[in-house]
Every structure is written in structure tokens, then in C-alpha cells.
Amino acid sequence: MRDHDIIVIYGKQIRNMAYEICMQAGLKDMILGKCASFEARIVLKPNLLGPVPASEGATTHPEIVEGVIRYLQEAGFRNLSVCEGSWVGDRTDDALLVCGYDTMLKRLGVPFVDLQKDKSRLVDCAGMNIRICEEPLSADFLINLPVMKGHCQTRMTCALKNMKGCIPNPEKRRFHQIGLFEPIGHLSAGLHQDFILTDSICSDLTFEDGGNPVVQNRIFAAADPVLNDAYCLQLMHLDETEVPYIRIAEQCGVGTADLSRASVRILTEKRGERGEACYYEKAECPPEGPAHNQTEAKTAGLIRVSELVHEVDSCSACYGRLVPVLRELEDEGVPVDRLRGICIGQGFRGKGGRLGIGSCTSGFEKSLPGCPPEEEKMKHWLRQLVEKLTDE
Ligand code: SF4
């Protein structure tokens, strides 16, 4: 596969699709072309942000990881590992179990490295020093397996932002303090991705922690993470100004965002005579259908309640819980407008105020403790708070 190639497969046999796309991309030759050895250290990085099954639209389907591993093992590569560090507030071990990776990786004999427990070192990422975990840095060939989905702070997340799982928790917090776009854009300059296989099976196009999956039955492969993410912008009907880290990564020399130079090849699943899955080439992308309208409606609701929140440098796990909880309460008829101005984020540490979420707002008159607070507790606390505010 060349840097400007994108290969897309539509279908439902997820494991077969992942295997097939590796074949179509010529992954074996890509690895041997770079490393010249079957002993190459190949590291796979899925998205396991938390204990959320892939069917919810937040994490990488284990079948995709299995399809890639089977391809690599059959091609003769043995030095494989899978790594990930869940977001601040969740344990990677829990995500591994809930997402079905634990048994799958044991069955295939591939080790898993929890990046929340890994060593790290400072790396010069195009002029920005970023602390990155050792396991992905040690890879001779790094395979990124992100989910194309929405994000509460960066609007969209895929190949570039998935690398944030490769930094330790204190560095994740620092990313939020300095504003996410710059460090995400720089990160891939210090941590090179060799092959990207994106999970777009049923991702949540509104929020990163899932719950509103939109069935798309699609995976796609690229060698350039910037081009990959520019392609995602197109699929999600977003403008590049909404996701500035893509241009920042391009300026850091990570790749190109120029889709006019991309060669997109679309395949779709077809059953063979004996029921086996095979693939044929197709000229046009299948229509998006009503899913896009549903997504727009959900996005509009989330944007509406997010306007109630005053957010300064909040972690994804904190803010990413608050906004869907507000939306759920609104759906249940709770007058969440009364919470307008509620504060969240590291920018409120040591400060005073009226209403706040998380330990960063512990100096406020009314503050929900936790770092980040649990979702159920947050919902219960906010419901009671609205009732109190109504009585006052
Ligand atoms: S309480 Fe503060 S530090 Fe903790 S998760 Fe929330 S925003 Fe981040």
C-alpha cells in the first residue's frame, strides 16, 4: 500500500474483513520492506478507552484485532504485542475484560501491555517534548487500530488522536491543560504509525465513550494517519476547521491532508457459492442512509446541553461523562437549564464558584467529588441539585 492509498471494505464478517484488508494492502510486504525481518517487533494499538463493549461504538472490535493477528501469524510474524492505556478514570484491565480482548489474546498467544503501567520517556515531537510509553516506542512496525467516532472536545477522533492512549496519565492531563489540538497534532511526529486500520463498524459519531452506535459496517486502511483522518472528516461531514489537529500534524510533517491526492479503493463483501466470504471491487461508496440524520439529531441535542457547561481544561473522562448525563436527564424531563454555568475542568483548581463537577472544583459552594466522578453518582447528584435549585 502506498502513502496516498485508502482501502475501504464494507461487510459484516468483521474478522474476515480485517484479514482481507491486510491482504489487499500487502501488509506483509510493507513490514518486510521497512524491517527486512520476520523477527520485526510489531505492536498493535487498538482503542480501549474504557470498559465499553465495541457494540456501543467506543472501542475497537476485538474481531478486527484478531483478523490482523491471524494474518500476521499466518504470514510468519511471531513477535507481536497489543498495547493500550485507557483514559484517566478507568483501568485498562477492566476494559480488556469487558471488551473481550483477554480471552482472545490468550487464545492467540499474543501478550498485552497495559500502558497505564508502562515506563515512558520524553520524545521530541516536532519541537514539542511529549512523554510517550516505551512499548509503542519500541515497535519496529506500529499498527494503529482506532475507531472513527465523535469527540466531545475535539469533535472527531481517529488515527491521530488514538495515539493519546500511548502516553502516561499525567501526560494526558497535561494535554488537556495546554489545549488538546496542538499536542495531538505533534504527537504522531514522535511516534510513527506504519499502518492504520480504522474501525467504522458501528461507531458513535457524537461522543467518544459510546452509547449511540451508528451502523456503518465499514473498515478502512491507510498508511498515512493525516490522510486517514482527512478522509474521516469527509465521511463525518465535518469541516477541517472543526478538527484543527489534522492540519497541525500535516505542518509537523506527519503526512498530507490533501484528499485530492488520495486513491480510494472500495470493496464490498460478497458470499461465494459455498457461503464463504469473498470480496469484489466497487466503484462507489454505498449511500449513508438515514443514519446520518439520526446522528445529526443526536449531535444537536448534545451540543445544546454542552452549552450549559463552563469547561476549562477538563479531562475527556470527566467532560465526556457530564454532557451525555445532562442529555439523559433532559430526555427524562429534568429541567437541566437550571444548571447553566456548571463548571468542570482543571482550570478551576484552587478557585471558588457556585456549581462544579469533579475534585478540581472542590473549592466551590456545591461540588461533586471524584476524579473523575462516577457516571451514576453524577446523574443522581445533578438530579438532586436541580430539585434543590427549583425549591430555592
Ligand atoms: S476532576 Fe479534574 S483532574 Fe479529575 S478527571 Fe475531572 S477534570 Fe480531570
XYZ file of C-alpha atoms and ligand atoms in Angstrom:
400
model
C 0.000 0.000 0.000
C 1.310 3.453 -0.900
C 1.087 6.562 1.299
C -1.777 8.040 -0.721
C -3.845 4.823 -0.795
C -7.016 4.249 1.202
C -8.736 0.862 1.047
C -12.312 0.524 2.305
C -14.246 -2.694 2.891
C -17.974 -2.871 3.614
C -19.443 -6.017 5.148
C -20.474 -7.875 8.287
C -17.822 -10.587 8.674
C -15.574 -8.364 10.734
C -12.716 -10.829 11.296
C -12.605 -11.771 7.606
C -12.784 -8.113 6.563
C -9.762 -7.235 8.716
C -7.813 -10.205 7.345
C -8.775 -9.325 3.781
C -7.827 -5.662 4.072
C -4.346 -6.692 5.328
C -4.024 -8.884 2.213
C -5.265 -6.129 -0.087
C -2.834 -3.646 1.470
C 0.091 -6.038 1.112
C 0.860 -5.665 4.813
C 3.454 -8.443 4.807
C 5.493 -6.633 2.142
C 5.071 -3.323 3.971
C 6.600 -4.836 7.119
C 9.400 -6.637 5.299
C 10.047 -3.504 3.206
C 10.625 -1.498 6.378
C 12.124 -4.079 8.760
C 13.561 -6.769 6.404
C 12.884 -9.454 9.022
C 10.158 -11.804 10.201
C 11.524 -11.098 13.707
C 10.294 -7.481 13.464
C 8.675 -6.248 16.663
C 5.079 -5.480 15.648
C 2.906 -3.562 18.095
C -0.872 -3.192 17.654
C -2.667 -0.256 19.297
C -6.494 -0.532 19.425
C -8.820 1.921 21.183
C -9.843 0.592 24.611
C -10.663 3.884 26.290
C -12.747 2.174 28.967
C -14.853 -0.903 29.788
C -17.335 -0.319 26.949
C -18.135 -3.162 24.503
C -17.410 -2.391 20.840
C -21.129 -2.685 20.062
C -21.600 0.636 21.950
C -19.452 2.429 19.379
C -16.483 3.489 21.528
C -13.863 0.723 21.362
C -12.170 -1.298 18.630
C -13.926 -4.570 17.795
C -11.783 -7.485 19.067
C -12.601 -9.290 15.791
C -10.587 -6.638 13.909
C -7.571 -7.171 16.151
C -7.970 -10.937 15.767
C -8.195 -10.697 11.965
C -4.956 -8.682 11.828
C -3.156 -11.023 14.247
C -4.242 -14.097 12.270
C -2.976 -12.506 9.064
C 0.377 -11.618 10.670
C 0.844 -15.044 12.271
C -0.001 -16.863 9.044
C 2.455 -14.592 7.199
C 5.183 -15.771 9.603
C 5.473 -12.885 12.080
C 5.752 -14.019 15.692
C 7.000 -11.008 17.644
C 3.632 -9.362 18.252
C 2.081 -7.441 21.130
C -1.067 -5.395 21.742
C -0.899 -2.275 23.911
C -3.256 0.380 25.255
C -3.756 2.711 28.195
C -7.389 3.517 28.993
C -8.413 7.093 29.709
C -7.958 8.766 33.088
C -10.582 7.391 35.464
C -10.826 3.831 34.080
C -8.484 0.852 34.447
C -7.130 -0.735 31.274
C -7.532 -4.195 32.896
C -11.295 -3.657 33.143
C -11.521 -2.547 29.507
C -9.532 -5.610 28.436
C -12.023 -7.950 30.098
C -15.268 -6.178 29.150
C -14.189 -5.664 25.532
C -13.353 -9.377 25.081
C -9.618 -8.966 24.489
C -8.430 -11.003 27.448
C -9.531 -14.440 26.207
C -8.917 -13.637 22.533
C -5.285 -12.642 23.094
C -4.629 -15.650 25.360
C -6.084 -17.930 22.684
C -3.795 -16.411 20.036
C -0.754 -16.342 22.336
C -0.186 -12.586 21.991
C 0.873 -10.554 25.074
C -0.915 -7.377 26.152
C 0.936 -4.400 27.625
C -1.023 -2.021 29.859
C 0.371 1.419 29.080
C -1.021 2.820 32.333
C 1.750 0.738 33.972
C 4.450 1.114 31.305
C 7.653 3.160 31.563
C 7.884 6.306 29.453
C 10.377 8.856 28.199
C 10.382 12.351 26.751
C 10.409 12.465 22.948
C 10.916 15.491 20.708
C 7.705 15.629 18.643
C 8.445 18.312 16.019
C 9.523 20.863 18.603
C 7.222 19.784 21.434
C 8.545 17.435 24.124
C 5.972 14.749 24.895
C 6.284 11.831 27.325
C 5.496 8.593 25.445
C 5.278 4.994 26.737
C 8.121 2.598 25.938
C 6.106 -0.248 24.397
C 4.831 1.643 21.322
C 8.182 3.444 21.028
C 9.966 0.067 20.896
C 7.942 -1.072 17.847
C 9.714 -1.744 14.581
C 6.269 -1.515 12.978
C 3.303 0.151 14.701
C -0.222 -0.771 13.647
C -2.882 1.689 14.773
C -6.439 0.312 15.112
C -8.579 3.335 16.010
C -12.329 3.849 15.971
C -13.660 6.687 13.803
C -16.022 8.470 16.184
C -17.200 11.778 17.562
C -15.477 13.509 20.462
C -16.838 15.978 22.994
C -13.804 18.288 22.833
C -12.091 17.616 19.511
C -15.305 16.906 17.533
C -13.731 13.827 15.895
C -11.191 11.170 16.882
C -9.431 8.551 14.783
C -5.795 7.733 13.877
C -4.033 10.841 15.224
C -5.912 11.122 18.477
C -5.826 7.370 19.188
C -2.097 7.797 19.882
C -3.053 9.664 23.073
C -3.536 6.198 24.613
C 0.254 5.780 24.257
C 1.115 8.457 26.825
C 1.017 8.112 30.634
C -1.914 9.503 32.642
C -0.118 12.648 33.941
C 0.785 13.493 30.338
C -2.869 13.017 29.304
C -3.860 15.539 31.983
C -1.184 17.942 30.728
C -2.588 17.631 27.172
C -5.921 18.889 28.489
C -4.244 21.733 30.370
C -2.393 23.056 27.332
C -5.304 22.523 24.918
C -5.703 19.252 23.051
C -5.215 20.276 19.427
C -1.509 21.262 19.474
C -0.169 18.229 21.386
C -2.316 15.753 19.427
C -1.023 17.271 16.182
C 2.571 16.965 17.380
C 2.358 13.512 18.989
C 2.467 11.480 15.762
C 5.670 13.280 14.744
C 7.413 11.460 17.617
C 5.509 8.184 17.420
C 5.384 6.944 13.846
C 2.357 4.913 12.718
C 3.103 2.479 9.893
C -0.344 1.094 9.129
C -3.810 2.221 10.169
C -6.897 0.072 10.117
C -9.944 2.053 11.207
C -12.979 0.530 12.879
C -16.068 2.163 11.402
C -18.395 -0.769 12.044
C -20.874 0.898 14.403
C -19.108 3.852 15.967
C -20.728 6.622 17.966
C -20.478 9.677 15.738
C -21.368 12.057 18.548
C -19.306 11.069 21.568
C -16.111 9.163 22.300
C -17.442 6.940 25.085
C -20.222 5.395 23.029
C -23.890 4.745 23.658
C -25.201 5.998 20.296
C -23.732 3.494 17.821
C -24.440 4.137 14.147
C -24.160 1.018 12.000
C -21.811 1.630 9.056
C -20.367 -1.885 8.563
C -17.092 -0.465 7.278
C -13.385 -0.691 7.978
C -10.670 1.140 6.089
C -6.889 1.031 5.837
C -4.296 3.739 5.217
C -0.573 4.246 5.661
C -0.765 7.991 6.358
C -2.607 8.973 9.581
C -3.174 12.547 8.379
C -4.766 11.385 5.138
C -6.744 8.804 7.100
C -8.185 11.493 9.377
C -8.860 13.858 6.474
C -10.889 11.005 4.945
C -12.793 10.665 8.246
C -13.696 14.368 8.075
C -15.312 13.709 4.730
C -17.177 10.631 5.988
C -18.438 12.515 9.051
C -19.410 15.615 7.039
C -17.107 17.832 9.102
C -15.049 20.824 8.104
C -11.290 20.779 8.706
C -11.588 23.947 10.836
C -13.575 21.903 13.363
C -10.657 19.478 13.853
C -7.524 21.655 13.700
C -5.076 18.976 14.888
C -5.160 17.409 11.403
C -3.550 20.493 9.807
C -1.153 20.795 12.772
C 0.006 17.201 12.187
C 0.434 17.985 8.492
C 2.569 21.032 9.362
C 4.647 18.790 11.669
C 5.464 16.624 8.643
C 3.381 13.615 9.710
C 1.518 13.303 6.384
C -0.792 15.083 3.975
C -4.403 16.185 4.439
C -4.846 16.660 0.685
C -7.627 14.223 -0.187
C -7.459 15.175 -3.873
C -4.217 13.148 -3.993
C -5.789 10.104 -2.353
C -6.524 6.935 -4.247
C -9.584 5.380 -2.606
C -10.458 1.777 -3.439
C -13.779 0.454 -2.164
C -14.534 -3.232 -1.745
C -17.666 -4.883 -0.540
C -18.346 -8.275 0.951
C -19.868 -10.923 -1.252
C -20.779 -14.503 -0.470
C -19.152 -17.221 -2.526
C -21.011 -20.270 -3.880
C -20.294 -22.309 -0.751
C -21.181 -19.473 1.595
C -17.607 -18.333 2.114
C -16.937 -14.588 2.196
C -15.018 -13.073 -0.679
C -14.709 -9.504 -1.977
C -15.123 -7.637 -5.239
C -14.258 -4.117 -6.188
C -16.942 -1.469 -6.263
C -16.821 1.970 -7.849
C -18.939 3.979 -5.465
C -19.469 4.248 -1.768
C -22.786 2.774 -0.582
C -25.227 5.532 0.428
C -25.051 6.727 4.030
C -28.817 6.240 4.526
C -30.818 7.685 7.430
C -28.012 7.069 9.930
C -26.516 10.466 9.209
C -29.762 12.289 10.017
C -30.104 10.353 13.275
C -26.569 11.310 14.159
C -27.183 14.962 13.392
C -30.222 14.955 15.679
C -28.230 13.351 18.496
C -25.345 15.748 17.953
C -27.684 18.745 18.094
C -29.007 17.564 21.489
C -25.514 17.078 22.872
C -24.351 20.457 21.614
C -27.403 22.106 23.212
C -26.707 20.687 26.698
C -22.936 21.231 26.370
C -23.700 24.964 26.141
C -24.857 24.817 29.767
C -21.352 23.816 30.865
C -18.406 26.100 31.579
C -15.427 23.892 30.721
C -11.771 24.839 31.236
C -9.079 22.194 30.545
C -11.277 19.240 31.527
C -10.185 15.634 31.032
C -12.134 13.643 28.441
C -13.368 11.147 31.029
C -14.859 13.952 33.158
C -16.462 16.118 30.474
C -17.304 13.069 28.362
C -19.458 11.788 31.224
C -21.102 15.070 32.137
C -22.581 16.003 28.766
C -24.307 12.640 27.997
C -25.622 12.594 31.582
C -27.138 16.057 31.089
C -28.659 14.844 27.833
C -30.167 11.787 29.553
C -31.629 13.959 32.310
C -33.078 16.310 29.706
C -34.661 13.309 27.925
C -36.211 12.300 31.253
C -37.832 15.724 31.559
C -35.429 17.154 34.180
C -35.127 20.957 33.634
C -31.341 20.897 33.169
C -31.349 24.564 32.102
C -31.209 25.359 35.824
C -27.639 24.031 35.827
C -26.446 26.641 33.333
C -22.889 27.732 34.164
C -21.905 24.492 35.922
C -18.092 24.299 35.912
C -15.725 21.434 35.110
C -12.005 21.119 34.456
C -8.507 21.574 35.790
C -8.769 25.328 35.165
C -10.945 25.611 38.297
C -8.398 24.085 40.686
C -7.962 26.246 43.777
C -10.776 28.562 42.684
C -14.221 29.306 44.101
C -17.606 29.257 42.381
C -21.189 28.079 42.613
C -21.655 24.666 40.943
C -18.830 22.325 39.954
C -18.086 18.765 38.856
C -15.027 16.778 39.986
C -12.303 17.273 42.563
C -10.928 20.200 40.546
C -13.932 22.239 41.751
C -13.640 21.209 45.427
C -13.479 24.901 46.425
C -16.976 25.564 45.031
C -20.158 26.036 47.107
C -21.615 22.869 45.602
C -19.127 20.390 44.118
C -19.421 16.714 43.183
C -16.264 14.912 44.413
C -14.366 12.350 42.287
C -11.595 12.372 39.723
C -13.494 11.773 37.547
C -16.828 11.252 39.348
C -18.720 8.046 38.503
C -21.491 8.410 35.955
C -24.318 7.097 38.144
C -23.275 9.301 41.073
C -23.077 12.262 38.723
C -26.586 11.663 37.431
C -28.031 11.210 40.921
C -26.236 14.316 42.248
C -27.313 16.500 39.316
C -30.931 15.352 39.588
C -30.994 16.246 43.295
C -29.251 19.526 42.591
C -31.884 20.557 40.037
C -34.621 19.738 42.564
C -32.881 21.849 45.230
C -32.370 24.746 42.830
C -36.058 24.547 41.888
C -37.061 24.801 45.580
C -34.752 27.741 46.290
S -11.716 16.143 38.348
Fe -10.262 17.410 37.198
S -8.385 16.171 37.014
Fe -10.049 14.811 37.644
S -10.818 13.943 35.735
Fe -12.063 15.775 36.189
S -11.094 17.468 35.106
Fe -9.620 15.771 35.177
